[in-house]
Structure formats: structure tokens, C-alpha cells
C-alpha atoms as a printed R data frame, in Angstrom:
    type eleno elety resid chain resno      x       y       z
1   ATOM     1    CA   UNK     A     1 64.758 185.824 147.748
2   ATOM     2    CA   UNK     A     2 61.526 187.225 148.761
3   ATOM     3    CA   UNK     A     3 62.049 190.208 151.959
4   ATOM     4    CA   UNK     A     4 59.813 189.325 154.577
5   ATOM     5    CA   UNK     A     5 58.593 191.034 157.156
6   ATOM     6    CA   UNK     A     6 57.107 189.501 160.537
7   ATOM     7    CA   UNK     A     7 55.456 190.591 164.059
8   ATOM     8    CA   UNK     A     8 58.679 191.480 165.777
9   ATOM     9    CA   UNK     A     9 60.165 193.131 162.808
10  ATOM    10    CA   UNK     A    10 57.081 195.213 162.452
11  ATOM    11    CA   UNK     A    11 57.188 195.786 166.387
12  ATOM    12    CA   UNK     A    12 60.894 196.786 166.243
13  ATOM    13    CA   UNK     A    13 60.089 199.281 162.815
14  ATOM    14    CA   UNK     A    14 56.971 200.504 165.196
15  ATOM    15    CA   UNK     A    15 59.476 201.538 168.260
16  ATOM    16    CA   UNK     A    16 62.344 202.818 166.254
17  ATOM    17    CA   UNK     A    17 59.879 205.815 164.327
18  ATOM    18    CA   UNK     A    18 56.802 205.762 166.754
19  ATOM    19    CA   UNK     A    19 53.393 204.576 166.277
20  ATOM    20    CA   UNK     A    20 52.471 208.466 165.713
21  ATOM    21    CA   UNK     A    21 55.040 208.871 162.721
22  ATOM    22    CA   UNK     A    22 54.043 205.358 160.963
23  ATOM    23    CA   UNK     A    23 50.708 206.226 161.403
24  ATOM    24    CA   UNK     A    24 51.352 209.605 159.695
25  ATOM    25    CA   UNK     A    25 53.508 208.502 157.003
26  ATOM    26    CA   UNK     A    26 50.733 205.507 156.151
27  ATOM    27    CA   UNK     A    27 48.068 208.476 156.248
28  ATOM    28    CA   UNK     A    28 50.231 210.685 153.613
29  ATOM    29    CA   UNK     A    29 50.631 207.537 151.229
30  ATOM    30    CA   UNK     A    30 47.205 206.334 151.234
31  ATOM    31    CA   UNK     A    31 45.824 209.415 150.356
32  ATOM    32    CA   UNK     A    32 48.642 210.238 147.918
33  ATOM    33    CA   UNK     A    33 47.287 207.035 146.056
34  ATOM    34    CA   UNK     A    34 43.240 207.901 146.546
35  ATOM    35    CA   UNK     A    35 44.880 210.900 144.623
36  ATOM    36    CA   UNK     A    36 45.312 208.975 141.808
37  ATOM    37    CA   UNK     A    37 42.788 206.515 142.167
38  ATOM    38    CA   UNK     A    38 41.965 205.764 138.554
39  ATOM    39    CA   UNK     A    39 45.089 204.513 137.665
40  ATOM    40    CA   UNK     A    40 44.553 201.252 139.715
41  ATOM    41    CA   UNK     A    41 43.146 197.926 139.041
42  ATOM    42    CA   UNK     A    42 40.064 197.421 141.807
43  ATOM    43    CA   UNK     A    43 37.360 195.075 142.388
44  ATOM    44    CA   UNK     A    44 35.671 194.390 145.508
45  ATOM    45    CA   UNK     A    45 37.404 191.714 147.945
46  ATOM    46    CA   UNK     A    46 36.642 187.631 147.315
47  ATOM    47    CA   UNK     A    47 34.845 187.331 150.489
48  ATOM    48    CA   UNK     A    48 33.817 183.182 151.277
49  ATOM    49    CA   UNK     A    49 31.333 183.391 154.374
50  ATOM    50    CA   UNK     A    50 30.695 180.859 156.768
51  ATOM    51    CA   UNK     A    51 28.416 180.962 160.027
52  ATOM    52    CA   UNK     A    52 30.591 181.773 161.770
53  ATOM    53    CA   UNK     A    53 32.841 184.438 159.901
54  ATOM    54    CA   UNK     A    54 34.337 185.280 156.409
55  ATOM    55    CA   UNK     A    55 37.665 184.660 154.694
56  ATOM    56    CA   UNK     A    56 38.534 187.139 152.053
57  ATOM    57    CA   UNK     A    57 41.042 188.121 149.499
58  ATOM    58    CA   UNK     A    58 41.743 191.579 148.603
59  ATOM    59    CA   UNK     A    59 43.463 192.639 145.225
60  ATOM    60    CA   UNK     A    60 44.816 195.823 143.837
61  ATOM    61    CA   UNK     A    61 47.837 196.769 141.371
62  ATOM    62    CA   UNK     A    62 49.292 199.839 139.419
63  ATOM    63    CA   UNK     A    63 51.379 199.701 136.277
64  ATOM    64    CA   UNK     A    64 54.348 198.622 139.106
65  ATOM    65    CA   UNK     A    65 53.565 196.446 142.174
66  ATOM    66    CA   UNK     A    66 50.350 194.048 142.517
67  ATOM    67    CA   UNK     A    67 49.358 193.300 146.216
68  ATOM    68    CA   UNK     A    68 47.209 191.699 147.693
69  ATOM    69    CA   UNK     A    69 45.986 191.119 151.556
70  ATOM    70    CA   UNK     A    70 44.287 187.535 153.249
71  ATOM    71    CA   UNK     A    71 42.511 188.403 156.184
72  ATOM    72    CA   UNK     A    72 38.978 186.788 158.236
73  ATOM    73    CA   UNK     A    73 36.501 188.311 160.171
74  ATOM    74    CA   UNK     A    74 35.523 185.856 162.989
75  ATOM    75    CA   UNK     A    75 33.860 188.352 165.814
76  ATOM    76    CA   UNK     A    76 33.670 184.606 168.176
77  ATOM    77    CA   UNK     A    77 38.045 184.206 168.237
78  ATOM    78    CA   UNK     A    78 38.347 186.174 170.741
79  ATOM    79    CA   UNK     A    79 36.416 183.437 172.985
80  ATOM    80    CA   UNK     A    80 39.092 180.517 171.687
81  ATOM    81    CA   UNK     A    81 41.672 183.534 172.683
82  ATOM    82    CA   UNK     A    82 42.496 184.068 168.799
83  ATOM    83    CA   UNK     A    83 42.708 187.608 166.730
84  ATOM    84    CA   UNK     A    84 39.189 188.120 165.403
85  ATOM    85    CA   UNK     A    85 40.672 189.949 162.557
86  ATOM    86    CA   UNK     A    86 44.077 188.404 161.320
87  ATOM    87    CA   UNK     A    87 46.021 189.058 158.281
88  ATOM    88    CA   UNK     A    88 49.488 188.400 155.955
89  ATOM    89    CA   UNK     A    89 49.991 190.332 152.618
90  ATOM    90    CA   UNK     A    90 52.180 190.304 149.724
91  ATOM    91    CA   UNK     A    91 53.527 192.827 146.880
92  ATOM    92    CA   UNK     A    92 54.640 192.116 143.355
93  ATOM    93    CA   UNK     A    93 56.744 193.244 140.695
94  ATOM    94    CA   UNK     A    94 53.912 193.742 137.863
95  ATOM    95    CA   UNK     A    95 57.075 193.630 135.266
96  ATOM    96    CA   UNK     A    96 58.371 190.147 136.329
97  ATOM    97    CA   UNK     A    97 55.075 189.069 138.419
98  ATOM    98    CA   UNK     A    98 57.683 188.084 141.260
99  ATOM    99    CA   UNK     A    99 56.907 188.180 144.789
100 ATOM   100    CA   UNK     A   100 58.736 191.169 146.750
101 ATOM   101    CA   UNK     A   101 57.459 191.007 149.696
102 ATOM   102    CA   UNK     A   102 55.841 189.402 152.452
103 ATOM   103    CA   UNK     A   103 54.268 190.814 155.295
104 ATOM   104    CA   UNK     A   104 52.165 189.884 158.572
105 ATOM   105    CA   UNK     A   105 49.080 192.060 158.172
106 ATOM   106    CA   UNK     A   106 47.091 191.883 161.758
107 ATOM   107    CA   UNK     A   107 49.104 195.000 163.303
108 ATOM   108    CA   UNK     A   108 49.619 196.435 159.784
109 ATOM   109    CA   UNK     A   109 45.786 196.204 158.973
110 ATOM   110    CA   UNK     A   110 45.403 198.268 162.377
111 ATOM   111    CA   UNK     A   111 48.082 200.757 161.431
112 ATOM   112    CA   UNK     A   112 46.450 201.312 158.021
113 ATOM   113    CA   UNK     A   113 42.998 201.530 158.889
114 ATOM   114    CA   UNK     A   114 43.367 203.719 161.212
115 ATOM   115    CA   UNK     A   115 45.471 205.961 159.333
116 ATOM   116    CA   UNK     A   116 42.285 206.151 156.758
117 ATOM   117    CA   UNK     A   117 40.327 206.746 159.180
118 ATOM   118    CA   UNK     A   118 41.863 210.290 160.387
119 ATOM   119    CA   UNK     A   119 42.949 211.055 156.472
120 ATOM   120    CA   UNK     A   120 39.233 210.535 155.724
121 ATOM   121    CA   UNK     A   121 38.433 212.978 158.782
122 ATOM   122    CA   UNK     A   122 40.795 215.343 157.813
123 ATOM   123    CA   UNK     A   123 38.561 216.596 154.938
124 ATOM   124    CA   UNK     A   124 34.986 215.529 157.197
125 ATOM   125    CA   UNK     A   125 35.152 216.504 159.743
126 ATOM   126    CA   UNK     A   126 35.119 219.690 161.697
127 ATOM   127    CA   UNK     A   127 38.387 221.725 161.442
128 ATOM   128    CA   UNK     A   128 37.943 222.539 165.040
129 ATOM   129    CA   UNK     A   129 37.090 218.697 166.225
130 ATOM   130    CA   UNK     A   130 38.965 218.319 169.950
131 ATOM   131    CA   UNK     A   131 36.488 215.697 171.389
132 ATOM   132    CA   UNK     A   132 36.059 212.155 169.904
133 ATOM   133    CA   UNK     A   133 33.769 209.416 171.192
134 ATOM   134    CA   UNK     A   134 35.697 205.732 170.715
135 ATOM   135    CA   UNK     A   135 32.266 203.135 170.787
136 ATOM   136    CA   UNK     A   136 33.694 199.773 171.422
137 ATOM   137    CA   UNK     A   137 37.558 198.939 172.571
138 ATOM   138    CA   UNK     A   138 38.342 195.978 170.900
139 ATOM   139    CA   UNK     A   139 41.599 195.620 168.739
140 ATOM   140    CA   UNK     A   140 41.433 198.416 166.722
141 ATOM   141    CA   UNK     A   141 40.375 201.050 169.423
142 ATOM   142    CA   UNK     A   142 44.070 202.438 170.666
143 ATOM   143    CA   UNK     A   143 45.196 202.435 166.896
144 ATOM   144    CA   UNK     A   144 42.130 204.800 166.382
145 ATOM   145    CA   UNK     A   145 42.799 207.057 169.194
146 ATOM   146    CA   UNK     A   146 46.108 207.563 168.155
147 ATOM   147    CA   UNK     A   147 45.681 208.290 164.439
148 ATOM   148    CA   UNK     A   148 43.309 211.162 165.370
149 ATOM   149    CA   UNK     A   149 45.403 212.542 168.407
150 ATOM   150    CA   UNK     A   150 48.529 212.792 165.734
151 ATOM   151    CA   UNK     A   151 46.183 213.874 162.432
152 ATOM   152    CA   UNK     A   152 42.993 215.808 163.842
153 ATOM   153    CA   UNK     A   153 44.382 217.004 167.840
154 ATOM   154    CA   UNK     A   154 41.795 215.078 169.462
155 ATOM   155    CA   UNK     A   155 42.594 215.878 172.857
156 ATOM   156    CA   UNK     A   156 39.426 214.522 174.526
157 ATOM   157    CA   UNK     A   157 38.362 210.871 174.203
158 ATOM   158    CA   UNK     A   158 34.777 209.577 175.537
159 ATOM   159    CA   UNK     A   159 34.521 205.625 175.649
160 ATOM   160    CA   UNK     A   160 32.509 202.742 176.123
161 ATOM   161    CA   UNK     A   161 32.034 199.287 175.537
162 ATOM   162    CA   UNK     A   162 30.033 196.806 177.247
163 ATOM   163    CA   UNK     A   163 32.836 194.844 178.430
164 ATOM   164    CA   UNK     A   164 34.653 196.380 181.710
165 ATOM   165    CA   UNK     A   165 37.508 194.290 181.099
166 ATOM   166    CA   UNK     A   166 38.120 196.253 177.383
167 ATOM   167    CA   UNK     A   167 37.962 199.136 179.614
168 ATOM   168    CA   UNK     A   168 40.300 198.860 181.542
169 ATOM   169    CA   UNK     A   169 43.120 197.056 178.429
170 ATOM   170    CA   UNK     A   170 42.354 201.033 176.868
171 ATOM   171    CA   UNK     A   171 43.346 203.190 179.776
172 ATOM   172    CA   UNK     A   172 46.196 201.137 180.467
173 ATOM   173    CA   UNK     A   173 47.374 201.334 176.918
174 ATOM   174    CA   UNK     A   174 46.773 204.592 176.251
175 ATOM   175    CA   UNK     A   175 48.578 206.098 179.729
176 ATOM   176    CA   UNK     A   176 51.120 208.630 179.085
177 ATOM   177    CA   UNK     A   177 49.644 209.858 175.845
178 ATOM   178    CA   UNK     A   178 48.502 213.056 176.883
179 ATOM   179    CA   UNK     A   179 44.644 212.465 175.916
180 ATOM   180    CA   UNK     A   180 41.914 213.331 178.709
181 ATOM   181    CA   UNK     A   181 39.547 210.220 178.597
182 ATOM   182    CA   UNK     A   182 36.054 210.191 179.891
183 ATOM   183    CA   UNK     A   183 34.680 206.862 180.444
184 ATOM   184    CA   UNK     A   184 30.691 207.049 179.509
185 ATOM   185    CA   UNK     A   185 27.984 205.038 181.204
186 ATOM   186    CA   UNK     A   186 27.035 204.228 177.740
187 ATOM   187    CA   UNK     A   187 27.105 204.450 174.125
188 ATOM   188    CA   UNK     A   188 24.607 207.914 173.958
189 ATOM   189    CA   UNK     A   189 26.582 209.491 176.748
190 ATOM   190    CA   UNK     A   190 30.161 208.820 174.969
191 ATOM   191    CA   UNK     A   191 28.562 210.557 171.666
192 ATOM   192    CA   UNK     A   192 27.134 213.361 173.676
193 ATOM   193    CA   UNK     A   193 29.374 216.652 172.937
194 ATOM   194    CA   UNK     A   194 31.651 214.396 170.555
195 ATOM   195    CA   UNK     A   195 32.833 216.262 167.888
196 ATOM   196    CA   UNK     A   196 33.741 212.726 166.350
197 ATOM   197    CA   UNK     A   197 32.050 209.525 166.538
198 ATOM   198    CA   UNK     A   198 33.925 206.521 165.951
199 ATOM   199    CA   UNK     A   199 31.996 203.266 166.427
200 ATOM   200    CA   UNK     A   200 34.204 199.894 166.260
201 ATOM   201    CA   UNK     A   201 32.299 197.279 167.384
202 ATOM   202    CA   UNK     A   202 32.771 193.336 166.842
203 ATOM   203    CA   UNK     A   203 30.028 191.633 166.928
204 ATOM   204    CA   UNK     A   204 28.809 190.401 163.736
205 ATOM   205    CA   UNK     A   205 25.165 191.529 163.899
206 ATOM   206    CA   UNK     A   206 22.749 194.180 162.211
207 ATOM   207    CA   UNK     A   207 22.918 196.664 165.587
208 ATOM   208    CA   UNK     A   208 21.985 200.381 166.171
209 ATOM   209    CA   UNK     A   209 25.293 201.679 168.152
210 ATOM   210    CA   UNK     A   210 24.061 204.602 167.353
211 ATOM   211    CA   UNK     A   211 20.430 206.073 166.544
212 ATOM   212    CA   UNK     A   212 19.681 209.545 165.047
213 ATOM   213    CA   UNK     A   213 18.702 210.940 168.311
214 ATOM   214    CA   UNK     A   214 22.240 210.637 169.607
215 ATOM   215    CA   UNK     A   215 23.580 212.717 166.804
216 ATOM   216    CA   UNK     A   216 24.103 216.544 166.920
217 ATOM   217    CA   UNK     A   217 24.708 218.591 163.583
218 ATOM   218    CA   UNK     A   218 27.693 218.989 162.779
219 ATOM   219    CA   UNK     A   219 29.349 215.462 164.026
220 ATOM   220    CA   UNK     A   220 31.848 213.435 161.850
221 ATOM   221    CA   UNK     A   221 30.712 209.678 162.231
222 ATOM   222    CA   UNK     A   222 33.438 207.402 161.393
223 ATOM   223    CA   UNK     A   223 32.265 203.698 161.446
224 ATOM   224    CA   UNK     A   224 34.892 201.298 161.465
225 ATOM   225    CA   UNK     A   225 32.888 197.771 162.222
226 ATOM   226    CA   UNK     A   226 30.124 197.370 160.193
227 ATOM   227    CA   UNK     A   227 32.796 195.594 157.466
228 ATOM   228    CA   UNK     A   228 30.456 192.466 156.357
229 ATOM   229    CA   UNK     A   229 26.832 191.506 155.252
230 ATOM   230    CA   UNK     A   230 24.694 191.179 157.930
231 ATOM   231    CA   UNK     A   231 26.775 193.119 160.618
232 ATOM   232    CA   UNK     A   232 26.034 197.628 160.876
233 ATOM   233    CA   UNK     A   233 26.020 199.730 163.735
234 ATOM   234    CA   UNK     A   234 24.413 202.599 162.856
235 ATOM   235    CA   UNK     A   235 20.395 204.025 162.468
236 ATOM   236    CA   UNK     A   236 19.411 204.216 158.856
237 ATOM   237    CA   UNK     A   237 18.453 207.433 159.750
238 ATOM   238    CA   UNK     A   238 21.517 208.844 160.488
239 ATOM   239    CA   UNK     A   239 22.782 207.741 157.167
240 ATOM   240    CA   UNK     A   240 19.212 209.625 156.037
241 ATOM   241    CA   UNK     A   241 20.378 212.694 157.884
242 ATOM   242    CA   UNK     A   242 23.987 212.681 157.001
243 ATOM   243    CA   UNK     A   243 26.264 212.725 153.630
244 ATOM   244    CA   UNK     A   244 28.040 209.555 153.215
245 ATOM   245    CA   UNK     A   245 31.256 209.020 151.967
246 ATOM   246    CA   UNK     A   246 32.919 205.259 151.079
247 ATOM   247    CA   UNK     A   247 35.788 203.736 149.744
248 ATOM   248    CA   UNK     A   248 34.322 201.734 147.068
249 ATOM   249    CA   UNK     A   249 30.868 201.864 146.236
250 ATOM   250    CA   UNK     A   250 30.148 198.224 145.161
251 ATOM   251    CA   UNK     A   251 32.197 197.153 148.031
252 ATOM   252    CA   UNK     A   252 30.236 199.506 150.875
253 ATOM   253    CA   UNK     A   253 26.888 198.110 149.370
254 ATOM   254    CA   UNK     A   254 27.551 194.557 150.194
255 ATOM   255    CA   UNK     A   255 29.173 195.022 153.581
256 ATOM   256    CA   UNK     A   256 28.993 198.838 154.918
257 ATOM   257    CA   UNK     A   257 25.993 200.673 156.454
258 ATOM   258    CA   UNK     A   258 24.882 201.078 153.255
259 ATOM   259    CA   UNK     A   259 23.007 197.212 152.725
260 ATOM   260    CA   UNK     A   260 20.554 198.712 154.948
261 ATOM   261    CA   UNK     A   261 19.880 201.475 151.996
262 ATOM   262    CA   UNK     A   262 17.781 201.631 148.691
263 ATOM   263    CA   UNK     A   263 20.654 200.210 146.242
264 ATOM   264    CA   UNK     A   264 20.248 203.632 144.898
265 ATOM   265    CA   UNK     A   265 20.989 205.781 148.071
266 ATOM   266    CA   UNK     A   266 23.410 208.905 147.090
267 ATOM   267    CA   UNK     A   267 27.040 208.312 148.313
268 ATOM   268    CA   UNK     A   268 30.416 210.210 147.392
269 ATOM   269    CA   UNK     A   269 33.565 208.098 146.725
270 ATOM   270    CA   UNK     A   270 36.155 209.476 149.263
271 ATOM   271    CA   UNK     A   271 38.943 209.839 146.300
272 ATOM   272    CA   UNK     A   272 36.192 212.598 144.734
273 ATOM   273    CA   UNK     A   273 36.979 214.192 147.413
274 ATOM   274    CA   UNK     A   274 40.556 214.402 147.126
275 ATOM   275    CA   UNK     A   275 40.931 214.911 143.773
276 ATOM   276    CA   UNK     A   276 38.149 218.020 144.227
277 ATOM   277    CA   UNK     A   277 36.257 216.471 142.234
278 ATOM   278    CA   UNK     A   278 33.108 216.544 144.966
279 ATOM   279    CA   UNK     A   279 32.889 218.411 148.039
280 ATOM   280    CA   UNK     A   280 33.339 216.954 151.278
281 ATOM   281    CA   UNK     A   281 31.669 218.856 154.370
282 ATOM   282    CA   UNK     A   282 30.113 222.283 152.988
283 ATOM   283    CA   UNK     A   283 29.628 223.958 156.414
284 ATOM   284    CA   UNK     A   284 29.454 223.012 160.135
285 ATOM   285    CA   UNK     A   285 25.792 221.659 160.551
286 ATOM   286    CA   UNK     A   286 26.895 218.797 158.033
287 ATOM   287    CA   UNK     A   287 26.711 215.889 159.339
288 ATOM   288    CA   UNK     A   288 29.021 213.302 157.647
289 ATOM   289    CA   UNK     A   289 29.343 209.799 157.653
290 ATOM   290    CA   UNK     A   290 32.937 207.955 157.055
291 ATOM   291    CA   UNK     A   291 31.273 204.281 156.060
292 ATOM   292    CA   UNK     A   292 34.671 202.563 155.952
293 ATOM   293    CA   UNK     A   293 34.433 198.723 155.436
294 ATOM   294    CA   UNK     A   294 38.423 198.559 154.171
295 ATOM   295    CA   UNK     A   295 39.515 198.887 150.581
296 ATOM   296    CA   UNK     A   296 42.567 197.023 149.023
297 ATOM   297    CA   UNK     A   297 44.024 200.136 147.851
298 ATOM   298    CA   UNK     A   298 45.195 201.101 151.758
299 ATOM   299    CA   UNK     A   299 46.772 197.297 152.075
300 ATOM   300    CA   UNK     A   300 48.603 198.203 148.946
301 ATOM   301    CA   UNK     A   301 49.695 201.714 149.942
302 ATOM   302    CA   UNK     A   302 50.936 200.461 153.601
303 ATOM   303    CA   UNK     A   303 52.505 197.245 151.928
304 ATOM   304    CA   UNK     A   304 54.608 199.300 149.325
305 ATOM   305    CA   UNK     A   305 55.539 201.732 152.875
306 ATOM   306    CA   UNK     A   306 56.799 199.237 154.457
307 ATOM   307    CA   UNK     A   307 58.780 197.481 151.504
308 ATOM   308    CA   UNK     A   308 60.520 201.176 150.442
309 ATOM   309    CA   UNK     A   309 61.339 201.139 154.654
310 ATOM   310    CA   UNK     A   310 62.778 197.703 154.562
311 ATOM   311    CA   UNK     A   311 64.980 198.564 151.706
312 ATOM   312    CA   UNK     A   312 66.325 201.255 153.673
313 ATOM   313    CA   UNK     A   313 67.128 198.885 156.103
314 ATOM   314    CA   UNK     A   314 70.382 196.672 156.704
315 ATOM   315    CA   UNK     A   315 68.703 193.821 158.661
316 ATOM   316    CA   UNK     A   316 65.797 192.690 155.941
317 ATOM   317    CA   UNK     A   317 64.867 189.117 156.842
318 ATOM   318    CA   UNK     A   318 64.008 187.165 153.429
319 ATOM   319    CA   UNK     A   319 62.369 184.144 152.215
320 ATOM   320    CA   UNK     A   320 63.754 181.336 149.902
321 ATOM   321    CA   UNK     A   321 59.989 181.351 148.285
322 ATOM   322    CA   UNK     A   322 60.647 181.406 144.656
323 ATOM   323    CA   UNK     A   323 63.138 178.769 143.352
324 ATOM   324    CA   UNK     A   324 66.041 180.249 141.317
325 ATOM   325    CA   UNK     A   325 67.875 177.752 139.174
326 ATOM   326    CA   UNK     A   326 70.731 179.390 136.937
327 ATOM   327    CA   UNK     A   327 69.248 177.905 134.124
328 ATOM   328    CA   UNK     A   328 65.238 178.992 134.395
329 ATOM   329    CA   UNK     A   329 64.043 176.210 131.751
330 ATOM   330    CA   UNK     A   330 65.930 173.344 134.239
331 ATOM   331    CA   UNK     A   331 63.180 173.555 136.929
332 ATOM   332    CA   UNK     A   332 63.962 169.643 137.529
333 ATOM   333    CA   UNK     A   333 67.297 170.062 138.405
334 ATOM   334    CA   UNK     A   334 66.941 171.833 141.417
335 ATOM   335    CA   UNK     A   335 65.543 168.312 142.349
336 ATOM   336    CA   UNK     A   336 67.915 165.824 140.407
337 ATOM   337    CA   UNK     A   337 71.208 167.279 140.136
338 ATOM   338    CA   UNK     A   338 72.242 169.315 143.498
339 ATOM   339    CA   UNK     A   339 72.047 172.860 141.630
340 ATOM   340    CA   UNK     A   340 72.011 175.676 144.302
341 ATOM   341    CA   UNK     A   341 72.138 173.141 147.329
342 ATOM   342    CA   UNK     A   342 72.143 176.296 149.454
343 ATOM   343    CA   UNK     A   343 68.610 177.355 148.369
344 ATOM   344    CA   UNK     A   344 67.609 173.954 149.049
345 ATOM   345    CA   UNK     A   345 69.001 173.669 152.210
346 ATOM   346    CA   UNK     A   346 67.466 176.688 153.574
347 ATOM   347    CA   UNK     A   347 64.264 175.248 152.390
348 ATOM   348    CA   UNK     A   348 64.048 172.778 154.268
């Protein structure tokens, strides 16, 4: 029996610890396994594009658990009222090569990324950094704010997005939180002052959300939605101006900022970093670029969270997914001769 783990179970694991602590926790693992980043297998995702969006598959395994996430990209959804982003993962056993766990991935996804997102600015960006700029409040916009209220202190938010109606979804979701929020007449007044940029935009287009004239030394940039080929939202000379840091190189070339670049444009790898193996910001007129485009290595650090939480747990849901006859060469007879009738029956 496989545990699985759904929307409401997620929703009820999110309300029991707090979308602060989860967010938190997933921060402290995924940099725990950046730490030891060459022991995992890593390629950059299977990504099949269409017009109108991309379907991908994103591996990663240690010498324990294999995982791996499906997710799209389809920036039109949210027309047909449908996720633009959705997701559902699943770890492994790499001893057996059994199933574990499965796991909806569309709030987890969220959860994780922004959880890299502050980790990453925890060694970026500014020790002092009170006053972050959140360009475009889509999906992943509260999950943002949070992550850098609870990691960095953001205390100050500046927003915009060109839809009033994602406006007004962010300041009623993010009441009560104790952040001061300053809602910009546009995307150069939400950067100006910002001690953090973060631009999460949908659309999938090459834009300029941001241009280098709209950049003072010393800001953190941390772009979240330029995650595909053909879709950025930053200046080329910002990158130009700035050090840029990435998950995984091949991957950030294909979809990140960087496919705007000379293929041999000078990034750091943001596990160099933790490792001290390269320096991250050297003084306070650095300007640094986050280019973060996803990497399976967070799916597989917040899948394993979630599975060591769920074994803590009394109340585990789980899955009839792989059969189990008592004799594993007699396959058939889970078919022919009413072995296990109970696994059938909740299979069906």
C-alpha cells in the first residue's frame, strides 16, 4: 500500500503547523540537500512543448528514495478557470524501486518554491533587506510573501500587477499577517526602494518586467516566472550588471533569463554557494540575481518532508497501487483464483 497524500490532507498538515513553519522546515531541507548536492542523480526536466504550454517530468534520486514531479505550464488556464501550474509527485524506495508515496504537487510546488526562494536570499541578499517588491500576484505571490516575512523579516511589501482583480485576491489573503503593503502604480514604482525584487509573472512571453534603470545597487532580484523557452522578465542588462546564481546550469540555459545570454555567460550554481565553495554577495553594491526556473532536487526534498511527516502521523490515507500477491511469481492469480480479494475489492 502506497501512502498518499491529497489537497485536503495537505490543507489539514498546512493548518495544524502553519504555513510559516512548513515553509521553514521545507527551506532547512532543501538546502540541507543543495549541501550535498553531488551525491544526487540530476538531469534537466523532460519538458514536451506545445503552443500553448509545456508538460514536463522532473527526476532526481539519492542512494535511498527516487522522486519524481509531473507538472505543466499553461499561462492561458486561468481563462478556462484551471491552475496554470498543476502538479502530483511520487517517491521511491531506490532498494526495492517501490512506490512510497504519492502526493498532489500544485500547493506543494508553491510551498517549495517559495521556500527556495528565501533560502536562496538568505545568502543574496542584503542582511538588512526589510522592503520587498512582489511583481505580479498570480498563484505563487502570497506563498512568496510569506517565505520571506518568516526567513528574511520582510516587513514591507510593494506590489503590482496589471490585473486589479489579483490585487485585490493579495490584500485579502494576506490580512492579518502583520506586513505593511504598498500598492505601486506600476512595476518601476513597486521596485523603487525595494531591497528585494521578486518578479512572478505568467504570461508566457520574452518581457522586460524589469529594465536596468529600475535597479539600484545593492538589490536582490529573485525571478520566479521566467521558467520556460521563450518566456523572461527581466533586461539582459540587469543580468549584465548583476551576478547570477541558478539551480542547474543546463536547465537555466534552456528556460531561465539566461537563453537571452551568450551560452557562455558566467553563472554560479547556488549549491557553490552553500557548500563555500563560491561566494555569494561580496558587499552591499552587489547586485544579485536569483534566476530560479525550479530544479527537481526541491520536489524531492519537500516530497521526502512530507512522507517522514505522514509517518508521524496516525491518519495516513494509502493507495492499493502496487498489487501484492503472497506468492510474487503468481501475478495471474490475483486475476484467476480470488487471492487477496480485499486488495481487489478496494481496487475497484
Amino acid at each position: 500500500m502506497v501512502a498518499y497524500l491529497g489537497v485536503l490532507q495537505l490543507r489539514q498538515i498546512v493548518n495544524e503547523i502553519g504555513t510559516e513553519t512548513l515553509i521553514a522546515a521545507l527551506a532547512d531541507r532543501i538546502e540541507a540537500d543543495f549541501h550535498r548536492w553531488p551525491e544526487f542523480d540530476k538531469s534537466p526536466r523532460y519538458a514536451s512543448h506545445s503552443a500553448r504550454g509545456v508538460v514536463e517530468l522532473m527526476p532526481a534520486a539519492d542512494a535511498e528514495r527516487f522522486a519524481f514531479k509531473y507538472v505543466n505550464g499553461h499561462p492561458g488556464n486561468g481563462q478556462l478557470g484551471l491552475q496554470t501550474v498543476a502538479a502530483f509527485g511520487m517517491l521511491a524506495d531506490v532498494d526495492t524501486g517501490y512506490p512510497v508515496l504519492i502526493s498532489e504537487m500544485t500547493i506543494l510546488t508553491a510551498l517549495r518554491t517559495a521556500a527556495t526562494s528565501a533560502m536562496a536570499a538568505r545568502h543574496l541578499a542584503r542582511k538588512d533587506s526589510r522592503t520587498m517588491a512582489v511583481i505580479g500576484l498570480g498563484a505563487q505571490s502570497e506563498f512568496q510573501s510569506i517565505a520571506f516575512s518568516e526567513l528574511l523579516g520582510i516587513e514591507n511589501l510593494r506590489i503590482w500587477d496589471t490585473d486589479p482583480i489579483a490585487t485585490k485576491k493579495f490584500l485579502v489573503n494576506m490580512q492579518g499577517r502583520g506586513i505593511a503593503i504598498h500598492v505601486a502604480s506600476g512595476a518601476e514604482d513597486a521596485a523603487a526602494g525595494a531591497d528585494i525584487v521578486t518578479t512572478v509573472t505568467a504570461d508566457k512571453k520574452r518581457a522586460r518586467i524589469l529594465s536596468g534603470n529600475m535597479i539600484a545597487a545593492g538589490t536582490h532580484i529573485n525571478a520566479v516566472g521566467g521558467d520556460c523557452p521563450g518566456k523572461t522578465e527581466l533586461g539582459p542588462e540587469i543580468l549584465e550588471r548583476g551576478r547570477v546564481f541558478v539551480e542547474h546550469t543546463p536547465q537555466t540555459r534552456i528556460e531561465g533569463e539566461l537563453q537571452q545570454m551568450p551560452a557562455d555567460f558566467p553563472v554560479t550554481e547556488l549549491w557553490q554557494v552553500i557548500r563555500g565553495e563560491a561566494p555569494g554577495r561580496t558587499g552591499r553594491d552587489d547586485i544579485t540575481v536569483f534566476d530560479s526556473v525550479g530544479f527537481a532536487i526541491e520536489d524531492f526534498s519537500a516530497l521526502s518532508l512530507i512522507y517522514d511527516l505522514l509517518c508521524e502521523r496516525s491518519d495516513i490515507a494509502r493507495l492499493d497501487l502496487i498489487a501484492s500477491p503472497s506468492d510474487p511469481r503468481d501475478l495471474f492469480g490475483l486475476l484467476t483464483s480470488g487471492e487477496n480479494p480485499q486488495v481487489l475489492r478496494r481496487a475497484v
